[in-house]
Coordinates of C-alpha atoms in Angstrom, one line a residue:
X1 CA 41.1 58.3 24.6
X2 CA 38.4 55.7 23.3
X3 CA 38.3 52.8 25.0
X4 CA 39.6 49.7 22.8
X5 CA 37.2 46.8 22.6
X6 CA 37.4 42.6 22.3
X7 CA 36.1 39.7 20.8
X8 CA 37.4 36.4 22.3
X9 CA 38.7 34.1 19.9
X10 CA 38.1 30.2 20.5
X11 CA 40.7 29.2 18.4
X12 CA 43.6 31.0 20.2
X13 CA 41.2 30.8 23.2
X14 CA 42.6 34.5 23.8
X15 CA 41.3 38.4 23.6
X16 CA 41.7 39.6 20.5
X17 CA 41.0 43.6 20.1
X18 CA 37.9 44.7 17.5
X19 CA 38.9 46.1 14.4
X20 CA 36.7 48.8 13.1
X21 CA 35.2 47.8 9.8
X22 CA 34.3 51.4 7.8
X23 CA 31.7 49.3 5.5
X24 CA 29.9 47.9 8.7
X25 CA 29.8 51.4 10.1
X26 CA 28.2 52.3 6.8
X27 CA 26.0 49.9 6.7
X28 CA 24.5 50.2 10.5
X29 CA 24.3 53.8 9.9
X30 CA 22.2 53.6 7.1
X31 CA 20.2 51.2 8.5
X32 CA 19.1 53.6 11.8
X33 CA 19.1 56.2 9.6
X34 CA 16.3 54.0 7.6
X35 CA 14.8 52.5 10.9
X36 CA 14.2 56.2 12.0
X37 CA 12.8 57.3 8.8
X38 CA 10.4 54.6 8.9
X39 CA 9.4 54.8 12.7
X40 CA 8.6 58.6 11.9
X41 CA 6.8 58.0 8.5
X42 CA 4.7 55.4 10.6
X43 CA 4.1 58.2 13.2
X44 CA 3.0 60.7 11.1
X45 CA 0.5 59.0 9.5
X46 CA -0.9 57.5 12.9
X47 CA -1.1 61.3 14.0
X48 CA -2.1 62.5 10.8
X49 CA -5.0 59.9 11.3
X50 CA -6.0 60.8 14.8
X51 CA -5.0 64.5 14.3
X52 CA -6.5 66.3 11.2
X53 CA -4.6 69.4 9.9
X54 CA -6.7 72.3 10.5
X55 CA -8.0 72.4 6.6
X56 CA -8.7 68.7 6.9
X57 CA -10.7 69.3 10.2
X58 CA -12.2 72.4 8.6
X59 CA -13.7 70.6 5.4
X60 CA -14.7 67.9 7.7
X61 CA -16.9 70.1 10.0
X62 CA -18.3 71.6 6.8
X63 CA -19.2 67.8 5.5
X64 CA -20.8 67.3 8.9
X65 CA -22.9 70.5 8.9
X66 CA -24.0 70.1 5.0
X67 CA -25.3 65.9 5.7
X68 CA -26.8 67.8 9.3
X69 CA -28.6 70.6 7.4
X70 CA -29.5 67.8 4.5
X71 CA -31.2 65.7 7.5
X72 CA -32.7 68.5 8.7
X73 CA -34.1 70.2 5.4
X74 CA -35.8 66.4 4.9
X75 CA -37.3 66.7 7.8
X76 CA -38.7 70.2 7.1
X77 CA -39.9 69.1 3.2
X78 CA -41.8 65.9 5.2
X79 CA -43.4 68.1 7.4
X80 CA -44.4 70.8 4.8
X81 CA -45.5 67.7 2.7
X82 CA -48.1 66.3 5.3
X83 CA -49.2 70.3 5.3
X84 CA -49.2 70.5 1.1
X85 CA -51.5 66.9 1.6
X86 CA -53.9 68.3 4.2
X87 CA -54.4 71.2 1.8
X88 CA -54.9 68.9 -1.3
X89 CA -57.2 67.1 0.5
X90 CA -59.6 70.3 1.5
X91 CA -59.0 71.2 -2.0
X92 CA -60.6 67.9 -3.6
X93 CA -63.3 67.1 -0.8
X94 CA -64.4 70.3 0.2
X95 CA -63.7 73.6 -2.1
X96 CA -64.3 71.8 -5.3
X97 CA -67.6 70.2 -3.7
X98 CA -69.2 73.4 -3.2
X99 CA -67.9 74.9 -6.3
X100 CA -68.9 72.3 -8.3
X101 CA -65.3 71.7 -9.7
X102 CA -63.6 68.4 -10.9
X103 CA -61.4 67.2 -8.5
X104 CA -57.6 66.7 -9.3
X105 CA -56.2 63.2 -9.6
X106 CA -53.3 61.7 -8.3
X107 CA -51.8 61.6 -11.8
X108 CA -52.3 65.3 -12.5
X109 CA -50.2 66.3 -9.0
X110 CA -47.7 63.6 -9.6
X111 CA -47.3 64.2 -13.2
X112 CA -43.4 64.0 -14.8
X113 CA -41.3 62.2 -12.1
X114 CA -41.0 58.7 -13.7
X115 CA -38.6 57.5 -16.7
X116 CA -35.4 59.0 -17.2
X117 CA -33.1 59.1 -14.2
X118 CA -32.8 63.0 -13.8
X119 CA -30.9 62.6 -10.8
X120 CA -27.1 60.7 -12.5
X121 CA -25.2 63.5 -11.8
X122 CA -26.0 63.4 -8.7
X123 CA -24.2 60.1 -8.2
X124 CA -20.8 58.7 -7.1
X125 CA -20.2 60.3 -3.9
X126 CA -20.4 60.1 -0.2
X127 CA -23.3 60.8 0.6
X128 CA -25.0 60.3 -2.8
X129 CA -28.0 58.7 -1.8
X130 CA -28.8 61.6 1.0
X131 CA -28.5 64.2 -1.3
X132 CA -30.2 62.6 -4.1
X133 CA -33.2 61.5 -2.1
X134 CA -33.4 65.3 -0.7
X135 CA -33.5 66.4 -4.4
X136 CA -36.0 64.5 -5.7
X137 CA -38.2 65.6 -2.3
X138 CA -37.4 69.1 -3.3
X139 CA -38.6 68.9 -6.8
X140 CA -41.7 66.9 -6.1
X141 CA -42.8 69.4 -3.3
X142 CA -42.2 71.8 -6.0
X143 CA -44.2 70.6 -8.5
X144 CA -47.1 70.0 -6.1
X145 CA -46.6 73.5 -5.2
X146 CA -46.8 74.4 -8.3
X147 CA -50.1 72.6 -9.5
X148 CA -51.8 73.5 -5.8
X149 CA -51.1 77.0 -6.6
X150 CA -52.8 76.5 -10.1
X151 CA -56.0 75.2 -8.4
X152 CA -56.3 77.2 -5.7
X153 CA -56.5 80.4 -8.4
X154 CA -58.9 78.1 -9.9
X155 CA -61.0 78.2 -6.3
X156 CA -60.8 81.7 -6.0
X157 CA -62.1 82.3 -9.8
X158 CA -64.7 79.9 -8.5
X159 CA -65.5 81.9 -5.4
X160 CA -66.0 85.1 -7.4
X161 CA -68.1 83.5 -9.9
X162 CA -70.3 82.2 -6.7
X163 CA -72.2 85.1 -5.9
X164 CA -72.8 85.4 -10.1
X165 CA -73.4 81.5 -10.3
X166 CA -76.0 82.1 -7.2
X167 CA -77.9 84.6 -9.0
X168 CA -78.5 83.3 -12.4
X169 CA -79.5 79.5 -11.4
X170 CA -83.2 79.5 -11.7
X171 CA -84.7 79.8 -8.0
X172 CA -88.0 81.4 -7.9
X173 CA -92.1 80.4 -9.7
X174 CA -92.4 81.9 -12.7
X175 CA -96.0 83.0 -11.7
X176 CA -97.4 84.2 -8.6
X177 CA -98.4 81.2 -6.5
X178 CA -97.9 82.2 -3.3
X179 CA -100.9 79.5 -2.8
X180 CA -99.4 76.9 -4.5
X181 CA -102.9 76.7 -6.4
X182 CA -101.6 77.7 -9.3
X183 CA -99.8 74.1 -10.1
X184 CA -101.8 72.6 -12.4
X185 CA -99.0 69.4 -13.8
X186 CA -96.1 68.1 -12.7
X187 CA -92.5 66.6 -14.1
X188 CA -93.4 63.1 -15.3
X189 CA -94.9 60.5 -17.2
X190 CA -98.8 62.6 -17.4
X191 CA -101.8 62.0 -19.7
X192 CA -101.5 64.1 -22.8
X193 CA -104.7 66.2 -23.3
X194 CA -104.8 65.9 -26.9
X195 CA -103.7 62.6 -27.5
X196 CA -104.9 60.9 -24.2
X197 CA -101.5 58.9 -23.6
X198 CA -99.1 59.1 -21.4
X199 CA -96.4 60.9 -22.4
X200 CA -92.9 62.5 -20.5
X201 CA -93.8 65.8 -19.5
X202 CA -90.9 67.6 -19.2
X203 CA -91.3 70.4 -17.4
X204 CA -94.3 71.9 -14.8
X205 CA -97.6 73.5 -15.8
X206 CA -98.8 76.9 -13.9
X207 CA -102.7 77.0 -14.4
X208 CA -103.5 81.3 -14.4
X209 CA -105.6 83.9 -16.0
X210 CA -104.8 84.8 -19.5
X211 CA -103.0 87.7 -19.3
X212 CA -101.2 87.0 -15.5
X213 CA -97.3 88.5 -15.4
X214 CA -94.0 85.9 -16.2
X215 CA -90.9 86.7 -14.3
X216 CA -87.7 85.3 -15.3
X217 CA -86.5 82.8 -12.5
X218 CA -83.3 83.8 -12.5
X219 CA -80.9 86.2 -14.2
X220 CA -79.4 85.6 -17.6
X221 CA -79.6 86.4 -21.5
X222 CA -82.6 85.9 -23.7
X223 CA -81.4 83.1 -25.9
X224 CA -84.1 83.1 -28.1
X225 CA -87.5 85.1 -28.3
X226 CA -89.9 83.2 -31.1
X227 CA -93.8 83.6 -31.8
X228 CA -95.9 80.4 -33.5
X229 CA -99.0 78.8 -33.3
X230 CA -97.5 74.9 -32.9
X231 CA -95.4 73.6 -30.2
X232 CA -94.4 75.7 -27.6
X233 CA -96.6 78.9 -29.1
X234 CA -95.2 82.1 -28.2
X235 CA -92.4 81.1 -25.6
X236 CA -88.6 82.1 -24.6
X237 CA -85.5 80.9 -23.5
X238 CA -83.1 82.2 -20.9
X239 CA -79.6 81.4 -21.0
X240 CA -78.7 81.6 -17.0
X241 CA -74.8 80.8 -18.1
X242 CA -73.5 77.7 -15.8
X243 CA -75.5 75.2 -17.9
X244 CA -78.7 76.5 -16.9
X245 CA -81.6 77.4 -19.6
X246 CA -85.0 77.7 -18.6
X247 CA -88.1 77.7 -21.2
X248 CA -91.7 79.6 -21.2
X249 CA -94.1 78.4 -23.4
X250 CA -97.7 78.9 -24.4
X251 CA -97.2 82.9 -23.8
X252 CA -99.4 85.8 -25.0
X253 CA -97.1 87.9 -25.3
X254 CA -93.2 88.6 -24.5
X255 CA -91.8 91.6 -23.7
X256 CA -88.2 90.4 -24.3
X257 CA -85.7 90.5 -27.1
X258 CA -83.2 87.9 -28.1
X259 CA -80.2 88.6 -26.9
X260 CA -81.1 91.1 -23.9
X261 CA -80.2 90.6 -20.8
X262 CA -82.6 90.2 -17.9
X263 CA -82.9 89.8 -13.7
X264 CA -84.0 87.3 -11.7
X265 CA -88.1 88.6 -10.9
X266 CA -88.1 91.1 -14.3
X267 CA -91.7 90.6 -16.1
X268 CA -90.5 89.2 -19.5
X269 CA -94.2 88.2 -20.6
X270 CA -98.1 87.7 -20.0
X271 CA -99.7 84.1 -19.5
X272 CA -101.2 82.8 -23.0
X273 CA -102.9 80.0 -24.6
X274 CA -101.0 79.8 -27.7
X275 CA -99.4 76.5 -29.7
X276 CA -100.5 73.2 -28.4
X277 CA -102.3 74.3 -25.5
X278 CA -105.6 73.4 -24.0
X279 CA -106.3 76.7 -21.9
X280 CA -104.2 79.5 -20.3
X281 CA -101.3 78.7 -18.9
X282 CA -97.5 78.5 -18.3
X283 CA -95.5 75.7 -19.5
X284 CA -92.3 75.9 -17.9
X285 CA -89.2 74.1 -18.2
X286 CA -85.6 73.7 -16.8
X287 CA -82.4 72.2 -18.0
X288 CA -78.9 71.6 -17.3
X289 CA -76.4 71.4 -19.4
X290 CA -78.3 69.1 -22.4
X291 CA -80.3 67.7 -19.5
X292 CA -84.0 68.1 -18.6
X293 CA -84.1 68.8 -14.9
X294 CA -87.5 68.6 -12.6
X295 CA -88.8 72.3 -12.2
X296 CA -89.5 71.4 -8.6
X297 CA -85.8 71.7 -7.3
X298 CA -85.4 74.9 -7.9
X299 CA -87.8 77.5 -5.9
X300 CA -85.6 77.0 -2.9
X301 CA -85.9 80.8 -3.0
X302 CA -89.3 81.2 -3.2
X303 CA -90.8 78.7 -0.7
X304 CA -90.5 78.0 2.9
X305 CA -89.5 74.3 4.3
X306 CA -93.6 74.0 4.8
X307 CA -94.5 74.8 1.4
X308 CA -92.4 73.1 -0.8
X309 CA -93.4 69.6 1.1
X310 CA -96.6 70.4 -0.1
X311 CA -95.2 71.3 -3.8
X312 CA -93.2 68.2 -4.2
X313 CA -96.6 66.4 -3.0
X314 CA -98.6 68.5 -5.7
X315 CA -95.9 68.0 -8.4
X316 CA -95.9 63.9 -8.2
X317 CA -99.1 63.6 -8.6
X318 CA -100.4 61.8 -12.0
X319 CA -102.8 63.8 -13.7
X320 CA -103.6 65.5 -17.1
X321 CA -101.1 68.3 -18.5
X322 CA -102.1 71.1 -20.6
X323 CA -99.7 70.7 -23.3

């Protein structure tokens, strides 16, 4: 049997028994039913909070490991950068050096990364900036890659021609003068022998017998192959590809053709008086691209250290020419 319960009443200063009220019973009920709803709502999300469900804490670790391997694949394009830089750097101050090659600018490697923000889809998230910074790494390596590539094919078209390029550039007398006696005038301002002024003379003059051999300095095509009685008299000019031509004036004869082809020490004609001359000899002359270059640079083949002191010495000298 349930005990009964009391209030005391002041006014009748007695023990009155508690009568049970069914609405207040409702009431309290609902109430810690509502408190305990609420105390375990709060306590979920506190543990929900602390403790991830296993999907949650599996698409975390996977957010973790993509912004680790994002880190880590910066790192990697910064270090292959500093190698893609050492390479451009070889590239413009060494292989293009010797092959004679323009270097490439800044501008050229960099080329189509300003302007329009290519990267807005990127945005509004997390980790936005990582991601978008990675990217635009990425696609600037690329493009480096890319244009690197292209010049390094360049170099090794380059490196081919070399050996070609080696042979054709004029290198050699175009006389016998093992002596060096043979030099008669040099590449300068020189007293005209007809007119007595000083005039440019624009190539070098190779004093010899009439009659004495003419080898081609270097190998090439026969550009042109002309007899006359003014000028240059009988001469021809080789077309050594690269820019180079070289000229032979003054000759007896020619045994060349226009448009034949012809190796570095072939006979291609005979020592002569003809045109503007003053007695037998070889007028010859070099030129690079549509400059007129001093004959004297380019025996390097033909003379040792010793002897081509004592050619430049020979060459400067101001004297009379024979043309």
């Amino acid at each position: 049997m349930a005990k009964a319960k009391f209030y005391y009443d002041s006014d009748t200063l007695s023990y009155q028994p508690i009568e049970k009220n069914k609405k207040r019973i409702l009431r309290n009920t609902i109430l810690y039913i509502m408190a305990i709803l609420l105390i375990g709502l709060l306590g979920f999300v506190a543990f929900s909070t602390i403790l991830k469900s296993p999907s949650e804490r599996a698409t975390l670790r996977e957010l973790n490991n993509l912004k680790f391997n994002y880190e880590l694949l910066e790192k990697r394009m910064g270090e292959s950068t500093a190698i893609l830089e050492e390479i451009q750097q070889r590239d413009n101050n060494v292989y293009r050096i010797i092959f004679e090659a323009k270097p490439i600018s800044e501008e050229e490697r960099s080329a189509g990364f300003g302007g329009v923000n290519r990267y807005k889809n990127l945005e509004g998230y997390k980790n936005s900036d990582l991601v978008k910074e990675a990217t635009q790494k990425m696609d600037i390596l690329a493009k480096r890659l890319v244009v690197q590539s292209k010049s390094l094919d360049e170099i090794v078209k380059l490196a081919k021609n070399k050996a070609e390029m080696l042979a054709s550039i004029p290198a050699i007398q175009p006389v016998a003068n093992k002596d060096l006696k043979r030099m008669a005038s040099g590449y300068g301002m020189r007293i005209h022998p007809i007119y007595k002024t000083r005039r440019m003379h624009w190539g070098m003059d190779f004093s010899a017998p009439q009659g004495s051999n003419i080898y081609a300095t270097g190998d090439g095509v026969v550009k042109s192959a002309k007899k006359s009685r003014k000028g240059f008299g009988n001469h021809i000019v080789i077309d050594h590809g690269f820019g180079y031509e070289t000229t032979y004036a003054h000759m007896n004869k020619f045994f060349v053709r226009r448009g034949q082809k012809v190796k570095r020490g072939d006979l291609i004609g005979l020592v002569g008086s003809t045109g503007s001359s003053t007695a037998p000899h070889l007028h010859y002359e070099v030129k690079k691209g549509n400059q007129k270059m001093n004959p004297v640079y380019f025996y390097h083949n033909d003379l040792t250290p010793e002897e081509y002191e004592t050619m430049l010495i020979l060459s400067s000298q101001e004297n009379q020419s024979l043309d």
